Structure formats: C-alpha cells, structure tokens
mmCIF file of C-alpha atoms and ligand atoms in Angstrom:
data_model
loop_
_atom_site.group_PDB
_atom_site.id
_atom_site.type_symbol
_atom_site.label_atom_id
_atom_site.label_comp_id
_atom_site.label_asym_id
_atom_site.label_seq_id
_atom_site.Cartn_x
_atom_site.Cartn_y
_atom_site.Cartn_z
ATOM 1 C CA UNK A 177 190.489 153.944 82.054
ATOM 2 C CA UNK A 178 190.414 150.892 80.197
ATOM 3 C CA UNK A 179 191.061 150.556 76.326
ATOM 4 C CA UNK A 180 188.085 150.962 74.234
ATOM 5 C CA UNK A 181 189.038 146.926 72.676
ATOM 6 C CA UNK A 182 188.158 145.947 76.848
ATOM 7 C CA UNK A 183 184.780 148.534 76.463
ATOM 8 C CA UNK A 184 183.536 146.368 73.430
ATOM 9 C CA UNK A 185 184.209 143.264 75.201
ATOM 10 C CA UNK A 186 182.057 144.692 78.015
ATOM 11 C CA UNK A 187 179.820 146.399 76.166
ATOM 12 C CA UNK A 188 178.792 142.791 74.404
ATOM 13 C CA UNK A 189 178.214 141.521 77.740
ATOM 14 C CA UNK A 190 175.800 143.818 78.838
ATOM 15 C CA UNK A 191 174.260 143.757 75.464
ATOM 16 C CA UNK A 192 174.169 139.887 75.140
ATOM 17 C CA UNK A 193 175.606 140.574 71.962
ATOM 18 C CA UNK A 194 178.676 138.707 69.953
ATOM 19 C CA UNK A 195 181.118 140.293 67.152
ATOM 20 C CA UNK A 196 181.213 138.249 63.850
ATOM 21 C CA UNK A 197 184.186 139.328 61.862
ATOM 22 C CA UNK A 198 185.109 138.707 58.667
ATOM 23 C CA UNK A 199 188.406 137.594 57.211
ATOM 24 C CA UNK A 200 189.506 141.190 55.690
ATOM 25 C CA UNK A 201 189.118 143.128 58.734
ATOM 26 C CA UNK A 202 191.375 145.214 60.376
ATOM 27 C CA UNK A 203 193.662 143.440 62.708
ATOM 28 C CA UNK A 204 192.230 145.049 66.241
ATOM 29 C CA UNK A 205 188.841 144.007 64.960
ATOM 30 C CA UNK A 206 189.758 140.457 64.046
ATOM 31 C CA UNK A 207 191.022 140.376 68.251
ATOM 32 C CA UNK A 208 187.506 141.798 69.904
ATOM 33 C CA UNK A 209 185.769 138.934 67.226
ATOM 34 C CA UNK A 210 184.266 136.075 68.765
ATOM 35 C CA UNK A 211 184.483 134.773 65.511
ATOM 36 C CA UNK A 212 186.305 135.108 62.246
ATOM 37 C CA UNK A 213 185.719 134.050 58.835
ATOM 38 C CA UNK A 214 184.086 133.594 55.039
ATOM 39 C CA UNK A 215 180.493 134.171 54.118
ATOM 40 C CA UNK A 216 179.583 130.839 54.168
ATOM 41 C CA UNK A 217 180.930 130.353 57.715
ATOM 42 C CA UNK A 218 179.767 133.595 59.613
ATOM 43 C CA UNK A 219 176.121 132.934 57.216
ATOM 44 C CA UNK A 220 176.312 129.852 59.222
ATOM 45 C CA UNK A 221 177.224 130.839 62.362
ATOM 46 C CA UNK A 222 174.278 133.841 62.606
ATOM 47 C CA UNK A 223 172.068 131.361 62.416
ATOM 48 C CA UNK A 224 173.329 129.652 65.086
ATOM 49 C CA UNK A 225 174.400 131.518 67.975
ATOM 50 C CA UNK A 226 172.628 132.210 71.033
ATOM 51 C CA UNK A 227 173.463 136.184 71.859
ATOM 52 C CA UNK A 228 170.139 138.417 70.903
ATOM 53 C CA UNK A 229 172.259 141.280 68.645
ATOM 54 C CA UNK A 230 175.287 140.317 66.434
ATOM 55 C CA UNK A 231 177.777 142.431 65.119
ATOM 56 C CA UNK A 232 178.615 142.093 61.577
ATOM 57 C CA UNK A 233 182.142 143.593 60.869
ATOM 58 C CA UNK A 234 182.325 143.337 57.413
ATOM 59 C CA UNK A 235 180.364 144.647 54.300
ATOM 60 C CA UNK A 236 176.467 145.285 54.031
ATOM 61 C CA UNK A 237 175.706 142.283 51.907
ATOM 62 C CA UNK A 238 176.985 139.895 54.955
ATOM 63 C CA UNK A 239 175.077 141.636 57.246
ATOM 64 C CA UNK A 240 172.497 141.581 55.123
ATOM 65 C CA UNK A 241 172.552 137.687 54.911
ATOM 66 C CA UNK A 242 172.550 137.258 58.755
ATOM 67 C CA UNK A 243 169.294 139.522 59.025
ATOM 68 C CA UNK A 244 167.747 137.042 56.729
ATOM 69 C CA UNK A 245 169.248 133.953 58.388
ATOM 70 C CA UNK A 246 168.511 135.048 62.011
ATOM 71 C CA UNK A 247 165.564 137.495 61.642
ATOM 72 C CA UNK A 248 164.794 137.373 65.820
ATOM 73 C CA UNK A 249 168.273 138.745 66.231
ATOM 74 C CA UNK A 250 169.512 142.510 66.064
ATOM 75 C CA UNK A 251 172.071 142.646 63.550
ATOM 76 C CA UNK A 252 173.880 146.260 63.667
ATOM 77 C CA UNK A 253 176.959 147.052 61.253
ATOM 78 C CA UNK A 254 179.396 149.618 62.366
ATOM 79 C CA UNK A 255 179.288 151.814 58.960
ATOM 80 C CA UNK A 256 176.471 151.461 56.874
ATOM 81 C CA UNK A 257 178.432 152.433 54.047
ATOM 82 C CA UNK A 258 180.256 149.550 53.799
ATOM 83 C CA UNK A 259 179.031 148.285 50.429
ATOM 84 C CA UNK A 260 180.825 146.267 48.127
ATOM 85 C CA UNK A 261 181.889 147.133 44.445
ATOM 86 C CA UNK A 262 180.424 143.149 43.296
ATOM 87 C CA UNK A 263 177.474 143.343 44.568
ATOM 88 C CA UNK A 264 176.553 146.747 42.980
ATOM 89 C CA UNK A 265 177.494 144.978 39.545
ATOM 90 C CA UNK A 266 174.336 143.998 39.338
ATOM 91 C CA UNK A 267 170.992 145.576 39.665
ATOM 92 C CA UNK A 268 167.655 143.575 40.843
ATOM 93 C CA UNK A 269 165.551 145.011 37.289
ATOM 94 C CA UNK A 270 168.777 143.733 35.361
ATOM 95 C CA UNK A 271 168.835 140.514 37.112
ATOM 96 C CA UNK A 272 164.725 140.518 35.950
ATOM 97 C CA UNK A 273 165.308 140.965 32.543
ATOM 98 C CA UNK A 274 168.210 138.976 32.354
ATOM 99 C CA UNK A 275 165.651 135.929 33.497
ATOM 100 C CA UNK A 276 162.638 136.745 30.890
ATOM 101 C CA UNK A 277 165.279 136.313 28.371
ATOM 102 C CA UNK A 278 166.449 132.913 29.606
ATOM 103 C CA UNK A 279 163.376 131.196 30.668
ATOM 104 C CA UNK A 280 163.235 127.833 32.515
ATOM 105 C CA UNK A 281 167.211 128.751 33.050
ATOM 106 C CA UNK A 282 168.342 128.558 37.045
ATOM 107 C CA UNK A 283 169.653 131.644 38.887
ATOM 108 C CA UNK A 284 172.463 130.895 40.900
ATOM 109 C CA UNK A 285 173.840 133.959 42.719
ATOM 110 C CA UNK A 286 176.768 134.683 44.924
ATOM 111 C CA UNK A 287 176.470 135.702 47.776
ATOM 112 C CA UNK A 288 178.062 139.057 47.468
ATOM 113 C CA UNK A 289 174.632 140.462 46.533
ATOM 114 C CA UNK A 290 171.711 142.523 47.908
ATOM 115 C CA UNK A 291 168.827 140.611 49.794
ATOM 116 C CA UNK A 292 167.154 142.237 46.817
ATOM 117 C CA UNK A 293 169.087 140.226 44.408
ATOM 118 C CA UNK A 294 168.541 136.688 46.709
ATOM 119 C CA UNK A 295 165.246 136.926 46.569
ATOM 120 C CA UNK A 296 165.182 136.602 42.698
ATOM 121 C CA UNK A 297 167.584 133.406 42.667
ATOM 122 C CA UNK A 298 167.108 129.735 42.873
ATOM 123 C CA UNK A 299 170.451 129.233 44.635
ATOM 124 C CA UNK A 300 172.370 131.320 46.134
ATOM 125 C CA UNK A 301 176.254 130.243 46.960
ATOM 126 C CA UNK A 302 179.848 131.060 48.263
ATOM 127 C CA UNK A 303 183.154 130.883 47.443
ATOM 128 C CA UNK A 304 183.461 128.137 49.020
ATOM 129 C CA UNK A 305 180.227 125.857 47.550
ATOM 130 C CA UNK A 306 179.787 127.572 43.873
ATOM 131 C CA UNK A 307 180.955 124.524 42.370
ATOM 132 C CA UNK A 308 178.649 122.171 44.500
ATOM 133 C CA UNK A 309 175.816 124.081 44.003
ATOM 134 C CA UNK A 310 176.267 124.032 40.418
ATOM 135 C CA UNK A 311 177.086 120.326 40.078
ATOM 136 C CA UNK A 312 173.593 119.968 42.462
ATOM 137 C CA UNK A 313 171.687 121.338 39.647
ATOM 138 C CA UNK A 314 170.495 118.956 36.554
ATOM 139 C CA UNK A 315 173.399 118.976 34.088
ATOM 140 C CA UNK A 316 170.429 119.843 31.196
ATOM 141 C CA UNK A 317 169.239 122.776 32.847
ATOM 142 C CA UNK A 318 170.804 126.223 31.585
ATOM 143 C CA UNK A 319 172.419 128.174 34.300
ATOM 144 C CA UNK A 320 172.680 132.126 34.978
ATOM 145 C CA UNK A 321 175.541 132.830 37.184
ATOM 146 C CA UNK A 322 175.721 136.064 38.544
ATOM 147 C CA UNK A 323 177.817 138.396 39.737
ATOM 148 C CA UNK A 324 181.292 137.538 39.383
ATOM 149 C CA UNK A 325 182.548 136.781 36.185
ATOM 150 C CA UNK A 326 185.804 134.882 37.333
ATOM 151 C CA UNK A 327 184.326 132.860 39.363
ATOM 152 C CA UNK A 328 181.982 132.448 36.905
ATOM 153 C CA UNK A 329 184.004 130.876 34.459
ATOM 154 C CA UNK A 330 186.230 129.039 37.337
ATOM 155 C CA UNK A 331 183.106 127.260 38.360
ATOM 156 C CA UNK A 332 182.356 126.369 34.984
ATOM 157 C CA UNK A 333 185.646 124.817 33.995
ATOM 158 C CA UNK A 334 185.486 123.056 37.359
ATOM 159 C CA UNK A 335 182.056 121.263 36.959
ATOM 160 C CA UNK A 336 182.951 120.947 32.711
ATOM 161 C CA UNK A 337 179.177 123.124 32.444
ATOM 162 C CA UNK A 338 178.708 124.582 29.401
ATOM 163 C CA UNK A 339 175.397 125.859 29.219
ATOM 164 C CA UNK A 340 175.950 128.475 32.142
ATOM 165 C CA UNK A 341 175.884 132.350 30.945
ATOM 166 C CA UNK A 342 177.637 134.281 33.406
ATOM 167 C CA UNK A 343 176.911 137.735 34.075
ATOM 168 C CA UNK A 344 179.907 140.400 33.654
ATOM 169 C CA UNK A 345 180.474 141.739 37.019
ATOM 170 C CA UNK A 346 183.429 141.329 39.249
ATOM 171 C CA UNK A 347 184.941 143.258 42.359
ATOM 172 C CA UNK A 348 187.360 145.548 41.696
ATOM 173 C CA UNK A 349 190.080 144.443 44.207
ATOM 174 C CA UNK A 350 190.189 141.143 42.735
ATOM 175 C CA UNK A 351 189.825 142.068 39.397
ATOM 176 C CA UNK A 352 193.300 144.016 39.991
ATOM 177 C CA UNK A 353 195.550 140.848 40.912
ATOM 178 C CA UNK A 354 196.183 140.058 37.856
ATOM 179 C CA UNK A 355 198.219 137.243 35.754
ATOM 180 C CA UNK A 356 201.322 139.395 35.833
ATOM 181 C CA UNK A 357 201.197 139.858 40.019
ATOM 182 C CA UNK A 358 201.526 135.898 39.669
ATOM 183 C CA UNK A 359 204.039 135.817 37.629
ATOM 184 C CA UNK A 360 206.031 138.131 39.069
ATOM 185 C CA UNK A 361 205.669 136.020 42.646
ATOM 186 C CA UNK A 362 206.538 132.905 40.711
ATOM 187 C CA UNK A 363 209.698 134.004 39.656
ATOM 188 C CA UNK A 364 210.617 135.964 42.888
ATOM 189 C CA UNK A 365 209.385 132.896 45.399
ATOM 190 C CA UNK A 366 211.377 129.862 44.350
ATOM 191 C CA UNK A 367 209.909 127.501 46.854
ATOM 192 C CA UNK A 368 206.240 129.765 46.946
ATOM 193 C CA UNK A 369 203.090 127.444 47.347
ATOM 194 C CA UNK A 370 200.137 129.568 45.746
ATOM 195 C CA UNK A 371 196.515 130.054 47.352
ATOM 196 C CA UNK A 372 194.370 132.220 44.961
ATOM 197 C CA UNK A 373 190.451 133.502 45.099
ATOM 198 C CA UNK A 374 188.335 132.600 42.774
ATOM 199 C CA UNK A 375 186.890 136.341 42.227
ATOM 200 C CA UNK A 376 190.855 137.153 41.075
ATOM 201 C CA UNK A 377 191.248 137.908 37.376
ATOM 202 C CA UNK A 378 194.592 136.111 37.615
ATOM 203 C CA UNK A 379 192.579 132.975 37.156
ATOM 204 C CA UNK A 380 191.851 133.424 33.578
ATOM 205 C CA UNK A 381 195.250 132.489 32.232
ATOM 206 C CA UNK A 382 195.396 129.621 34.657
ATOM 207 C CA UNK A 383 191.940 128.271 33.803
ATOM 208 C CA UNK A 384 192.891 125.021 32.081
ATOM 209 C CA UNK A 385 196.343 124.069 34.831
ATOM 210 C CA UNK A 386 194.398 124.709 37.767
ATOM 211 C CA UNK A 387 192.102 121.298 37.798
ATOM 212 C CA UNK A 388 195.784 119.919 37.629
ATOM 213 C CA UNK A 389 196.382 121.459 41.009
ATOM 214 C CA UNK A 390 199.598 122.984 39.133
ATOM 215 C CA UNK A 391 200.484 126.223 37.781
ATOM 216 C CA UNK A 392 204.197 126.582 36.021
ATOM 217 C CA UNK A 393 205.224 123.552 38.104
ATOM 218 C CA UNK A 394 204.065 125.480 41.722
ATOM 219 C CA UNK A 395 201.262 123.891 43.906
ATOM 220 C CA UNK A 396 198.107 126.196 43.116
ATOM 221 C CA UNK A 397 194.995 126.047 45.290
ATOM 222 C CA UNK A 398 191.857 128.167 44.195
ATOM 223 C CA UNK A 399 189.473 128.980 47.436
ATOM 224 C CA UNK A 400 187.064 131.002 49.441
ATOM 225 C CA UNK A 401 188.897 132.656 52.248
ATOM 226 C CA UNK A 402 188.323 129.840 54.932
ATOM 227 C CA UNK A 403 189.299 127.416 52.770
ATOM 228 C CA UNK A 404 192.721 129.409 52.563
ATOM 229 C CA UNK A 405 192.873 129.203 56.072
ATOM 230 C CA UNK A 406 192.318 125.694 56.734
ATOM 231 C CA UNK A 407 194.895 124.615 53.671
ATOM 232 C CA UNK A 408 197.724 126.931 54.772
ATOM 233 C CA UNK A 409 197.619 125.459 58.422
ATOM 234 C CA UNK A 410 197.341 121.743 57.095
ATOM 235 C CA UNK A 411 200.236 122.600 54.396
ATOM 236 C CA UNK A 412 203.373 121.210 54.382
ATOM 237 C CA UNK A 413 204.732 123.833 52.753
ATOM 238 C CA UNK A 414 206.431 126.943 54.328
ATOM 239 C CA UNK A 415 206.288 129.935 52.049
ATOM 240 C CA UNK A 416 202.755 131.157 50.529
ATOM 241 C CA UNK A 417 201.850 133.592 47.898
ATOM 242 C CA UNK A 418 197.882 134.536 48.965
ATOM 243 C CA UNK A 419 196.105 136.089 46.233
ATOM 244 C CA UNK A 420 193.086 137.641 47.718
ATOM 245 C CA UNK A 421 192.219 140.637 49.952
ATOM 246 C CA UNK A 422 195.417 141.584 52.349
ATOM 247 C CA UNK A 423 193.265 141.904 55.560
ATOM 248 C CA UNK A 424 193.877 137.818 55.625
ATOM 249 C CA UNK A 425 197.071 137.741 56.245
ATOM 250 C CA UNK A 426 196.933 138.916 59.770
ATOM 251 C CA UNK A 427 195.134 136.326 60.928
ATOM 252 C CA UNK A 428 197.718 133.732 59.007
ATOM 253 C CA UNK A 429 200.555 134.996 60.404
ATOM 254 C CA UNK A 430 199.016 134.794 63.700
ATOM 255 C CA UNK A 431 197.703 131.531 63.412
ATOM 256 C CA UNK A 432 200.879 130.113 61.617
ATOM 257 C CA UNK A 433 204.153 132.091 62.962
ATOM 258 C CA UNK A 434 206.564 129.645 61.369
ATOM 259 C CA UNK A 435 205.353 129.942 57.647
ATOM 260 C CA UNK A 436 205.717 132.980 55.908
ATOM 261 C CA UNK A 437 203.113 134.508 54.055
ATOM 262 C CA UNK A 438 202.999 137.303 50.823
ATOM 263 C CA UNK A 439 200.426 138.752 49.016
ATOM 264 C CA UNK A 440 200.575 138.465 45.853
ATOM 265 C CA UNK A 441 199.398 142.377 45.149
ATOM 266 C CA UNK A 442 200.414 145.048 48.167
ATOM 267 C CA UNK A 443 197.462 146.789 46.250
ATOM 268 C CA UNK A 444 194.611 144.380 47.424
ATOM 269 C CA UNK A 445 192.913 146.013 49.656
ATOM 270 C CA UNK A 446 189.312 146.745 50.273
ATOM 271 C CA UNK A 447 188.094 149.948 51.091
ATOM 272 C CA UNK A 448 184.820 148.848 52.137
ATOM 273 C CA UNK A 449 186.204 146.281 54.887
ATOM 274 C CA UNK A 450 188.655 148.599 55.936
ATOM 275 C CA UNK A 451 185.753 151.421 56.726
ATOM 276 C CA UNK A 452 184.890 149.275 59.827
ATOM 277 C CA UNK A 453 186.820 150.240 62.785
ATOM 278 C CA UNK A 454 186.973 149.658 66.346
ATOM 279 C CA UNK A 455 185.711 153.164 67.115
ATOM 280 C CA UNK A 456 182.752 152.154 64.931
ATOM 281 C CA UNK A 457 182.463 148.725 66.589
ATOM 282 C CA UNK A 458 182.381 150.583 70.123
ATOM 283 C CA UNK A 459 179.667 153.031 68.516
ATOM 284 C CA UNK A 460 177.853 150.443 67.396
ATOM 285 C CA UNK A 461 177.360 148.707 70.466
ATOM 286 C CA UNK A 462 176.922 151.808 72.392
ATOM 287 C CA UNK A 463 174.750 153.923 70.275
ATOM 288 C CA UNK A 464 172.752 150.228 68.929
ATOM 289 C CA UNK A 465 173.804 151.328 65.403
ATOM 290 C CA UNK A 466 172.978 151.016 62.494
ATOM 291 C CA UNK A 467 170.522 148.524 62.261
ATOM 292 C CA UNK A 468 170.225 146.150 59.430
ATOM 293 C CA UNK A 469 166.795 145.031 58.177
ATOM 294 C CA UNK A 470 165.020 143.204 55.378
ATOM 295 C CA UNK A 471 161.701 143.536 54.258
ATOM 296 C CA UNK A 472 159.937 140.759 55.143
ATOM 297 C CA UNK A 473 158.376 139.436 51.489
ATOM 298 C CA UNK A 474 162.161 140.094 50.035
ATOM 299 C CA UNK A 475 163.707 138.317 53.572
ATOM 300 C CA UNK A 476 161.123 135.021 53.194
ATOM 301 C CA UNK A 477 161.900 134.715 48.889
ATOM 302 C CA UNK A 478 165.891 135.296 49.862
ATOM 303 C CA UNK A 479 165.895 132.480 52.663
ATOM 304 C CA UNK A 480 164.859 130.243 50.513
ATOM 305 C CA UNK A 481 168.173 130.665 47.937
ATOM 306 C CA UNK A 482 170.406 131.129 50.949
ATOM 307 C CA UNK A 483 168.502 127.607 52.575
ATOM 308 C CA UNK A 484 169.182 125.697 49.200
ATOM 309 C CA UNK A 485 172.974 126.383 49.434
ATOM 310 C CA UNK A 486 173.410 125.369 53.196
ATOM 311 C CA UNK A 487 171.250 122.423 52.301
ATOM 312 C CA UNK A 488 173.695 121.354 49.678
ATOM 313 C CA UNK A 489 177.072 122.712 51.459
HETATM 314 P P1 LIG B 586 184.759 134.683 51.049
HETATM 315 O O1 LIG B 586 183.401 134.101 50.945
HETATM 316 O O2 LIG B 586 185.789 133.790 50.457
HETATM 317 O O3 LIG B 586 185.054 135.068 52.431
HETATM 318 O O4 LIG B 586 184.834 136.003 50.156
HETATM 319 C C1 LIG B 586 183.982 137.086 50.381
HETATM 320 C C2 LIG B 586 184.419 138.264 49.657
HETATM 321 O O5 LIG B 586 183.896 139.340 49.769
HETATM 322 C C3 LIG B 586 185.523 138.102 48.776
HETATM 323 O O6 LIG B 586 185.946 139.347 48.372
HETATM 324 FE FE1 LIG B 587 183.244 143.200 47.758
HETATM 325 FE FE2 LIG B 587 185.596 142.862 46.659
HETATM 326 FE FE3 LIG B 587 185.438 144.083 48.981
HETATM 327 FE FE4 LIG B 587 184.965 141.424 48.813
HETATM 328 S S1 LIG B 587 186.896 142.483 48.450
HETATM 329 S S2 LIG B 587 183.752 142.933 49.925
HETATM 330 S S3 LIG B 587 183.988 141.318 46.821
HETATM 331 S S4 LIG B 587 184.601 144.824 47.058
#
C-alpha cells in the first residue's frame, strides 16, 4: 500500500492537477508541493501554469486570488475554513464608508483580503511590492491603506508618504512578535542576522533604524516571506533570527543545512495554515473539494487591483 504523500502525487496526475503551497505549511505538505511560496509568487504562478485544477494549500484569501487570476482553472482548498484573522479586519461596507469619507483618495489593499474587498481597491499589493505600489502612485494623491496597520506604517516610512491613512487591522500572529521577542534574540544571538515581516508589531520600535538596514548594531532585513528566502540563501551570514510565521523555517533549514535558523517567537504560529493537512490535500483531490469561486462582477472589478500590482511588481 503506498503512503497517502505517493496517492497525492498520483492522484494529481490523473487529475492534471498541481499543489501550490504556501510558505507556512506543514512540512509533509511543503514535500507533495510543486511549488512553494509568498502571495505574490503563487498569485503569479496560478496564472501561469498549465494543469486544469490547482491546489491551494494555504488560507482562503490565496485561493481566493488564484480563482480570480486563473478563472478557467479549478481551484479546490483542502479546508474551507482556513480564513485568516487580517483579512477579517476589515469588512467590504467598512471599506465603503471608509472611501465616501476620503474622496478622490486611492485604495491600496493587501492582499490578505476577500475578493470582496479587491474589488473595491485601486491597487491591490503584497508583502513583497507594498512599497512599489505606493511609490507608483502620484505623491499628491491621498492614500487608504488597508488592512495591516504595521505594514501600514512600514510602507509609509519607507516611501517618506505622509498623506496615507492606514486602516487599524493586523493579524494576530504577527501582531504577537513583539519588540521584546527581539530584544530578547538580540541579546541571546551574539552573531544573529535578523529577517523580520512587515505585518510584525516588532517593527514599530524599529521604524526609524530599519531604512539604515541596522537595528542595535545587527543586520535587519524587513520582507515578505520569499524575500526571506532568497536573502537567507544569498547571506553571508550563518545564524538568523526569522520573525514571521514558524511554518518557514522548514523549508530554510532544508534549503540551507549549514546556517542555523530561530524564530524569534516559538508562539508564531498560524492556526489557519496549520488546518491544511495532507489528509485534507488527499481529500481534496479525491473527493474534488471544496471548490473556490468568485462571482463573476466581484472576480472582473478584483482583477483589475490584483492586474495593477503585477503590472507594477
Ligand atoms: P507573504 O506574502 O509574505 O507570503 O505573507 C502572507 C501572509 O499571510 C503573511 O502572514
Ligand atoms: Fe493571516 Fe496572519 Fe495567518 Fe498570515 S499568519 S494567514 S496574515 S492570520
């Protein structure tokens, strides 16, 4: 009998289907991936490859985003209740109101929202492109950033923006690694290099040392979860404090086994990434569950936020 990770990997064949995973999954689901990583890249890579059905492991809102990108495909999630404490921050008739009151102002939204959300927003962006989006947009046009507050107020120091209102929403896992998680690492990892999300509330503190690339004399690096990726392989350093979800550092390890790699809080973990498992991913195929759709009218007004951002990134 063989092991259900060899079923999937059948399964997909027969179902011309291919497993996009994202960053913060479990381990055994990061292996039966034919690809892992951010938003930005797996938004990209829906679009792009040839299989009829995709698999999104990870939360609603990215599958979400692929139905819109790739709306011939089937895309199936493994637990539809994989939601994500950000994107609920914010409500589409709060997002409405919160535009009559700023007219003429531009919506840029992250993409940790509902296709609900998109389709209300002039640009939509990532991690990875929220401060080239923002620097895209006419430096006298007023700004509404929305969900995440931290990144919010990251991306404005970045750019130097000041007339961007940022709405008060963040996710809770980030939200918890806080300043004192940092500090803590800094004194315990001598020779630590640090990479650090955006959505973490740590940033606050370090707001005005981290254009310096420095923080208390330690090599600081704010970015989306590929970027982590890419900067820890091309590091010299060997040590790394990683502030972000803890799913990550599986696939850091793996890809760097000489470098060693801590989170910065044991406590980051996301319950709504860790819901998908490979039980679920072997249901999913089997069973063709559950499949993700967008109303058309919202799908069409959300493309075009989503097709502003890839222009730009
Ligand atoms: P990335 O776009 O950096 O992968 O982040 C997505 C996310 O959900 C962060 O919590
Ligand atoms: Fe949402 Fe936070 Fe989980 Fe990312 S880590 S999916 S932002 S709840």
């Amino acid at each position: 009998m063989d092991g259900l990770a060899d079923q999937i990997r059948r399964l997909k064949e027969e179902r011309d289907a291919v497993i996009l995973a994202h960053n913060y999954q479990v381990p055994e689901v990061q292996d039966v991936a034919d690809i892992v990583g951010d938003s930005l890249n797996l938004s990209r890579q829906a679009a792009k490859v040839s299989q009829k059905v995709i698999v999104f492991c990870g939360v609603h809102f990215m599958a979400e985003t692929a139905a819109i990108i790739s709306p011939q495909k089937r895309v199936l999630i493994p637990d539809v209740e994989a939601g994500c404490s950000l994107s609920d921050s914010i409500t589409a008739e709060e997002l409405r109101e919160w535009k009559a009151k700023h007219p003429g102002a531009v919506a840029v939204g992250y993409v940790n929202t509902t296709a609900e959300i998109k389709a209300e927003l002039d640009y939509c962006c990532t991690s990875s492109n929220a401060v080239g989006v923002v620097r895209a947009i006419p430096a006298n046009r007023e700004i509404l950033f929305l969900p995440d507050m931290f990144l919010g107020s990251y991306v404005s120091r970045m750019t130097g923006r000041k007339n961007m209102r940022i709405w008060a929403g963040e996710c809770h896992v980030h939200a918890g690694i806080s300043a004192q998680d940092i500090d803590k690492k800094i004194r315990s990892m001598k020779d630590a290099e640090f990479v650090i999300h955006p959505e973490c509330s740590c940033t606050t503190p370090m707001l005005y040392d981290l254009a310096s690339g420095r923080y208390d004399g330690r090599p600081v690096s704010v970015l989306s979860t590929e970027g982590m990726m890419r900067h820890v392989t091309e590091s010299g350093s060997k040590n790394f404090v990683v502030a972000t979800e803890t799913g990550i550092l599986y696939r850091m390890r793996r890809q760097n086994p000489q470098k060693t790699f801590v989170a910065a809080s044991d406590r980051a973990e996301c319950q709504y990434m860790k819901m998908i498992t490979l039980e679920k991913v072997y249901r999913s195929l089997a069973e063709d569950r559950y499949h993700v759709t967008v109303k058309p009218d919202i799908a069409a007004k959300a493309r075009r936020a989503i097709d502003r951002m890839l222009a730009i990134s």
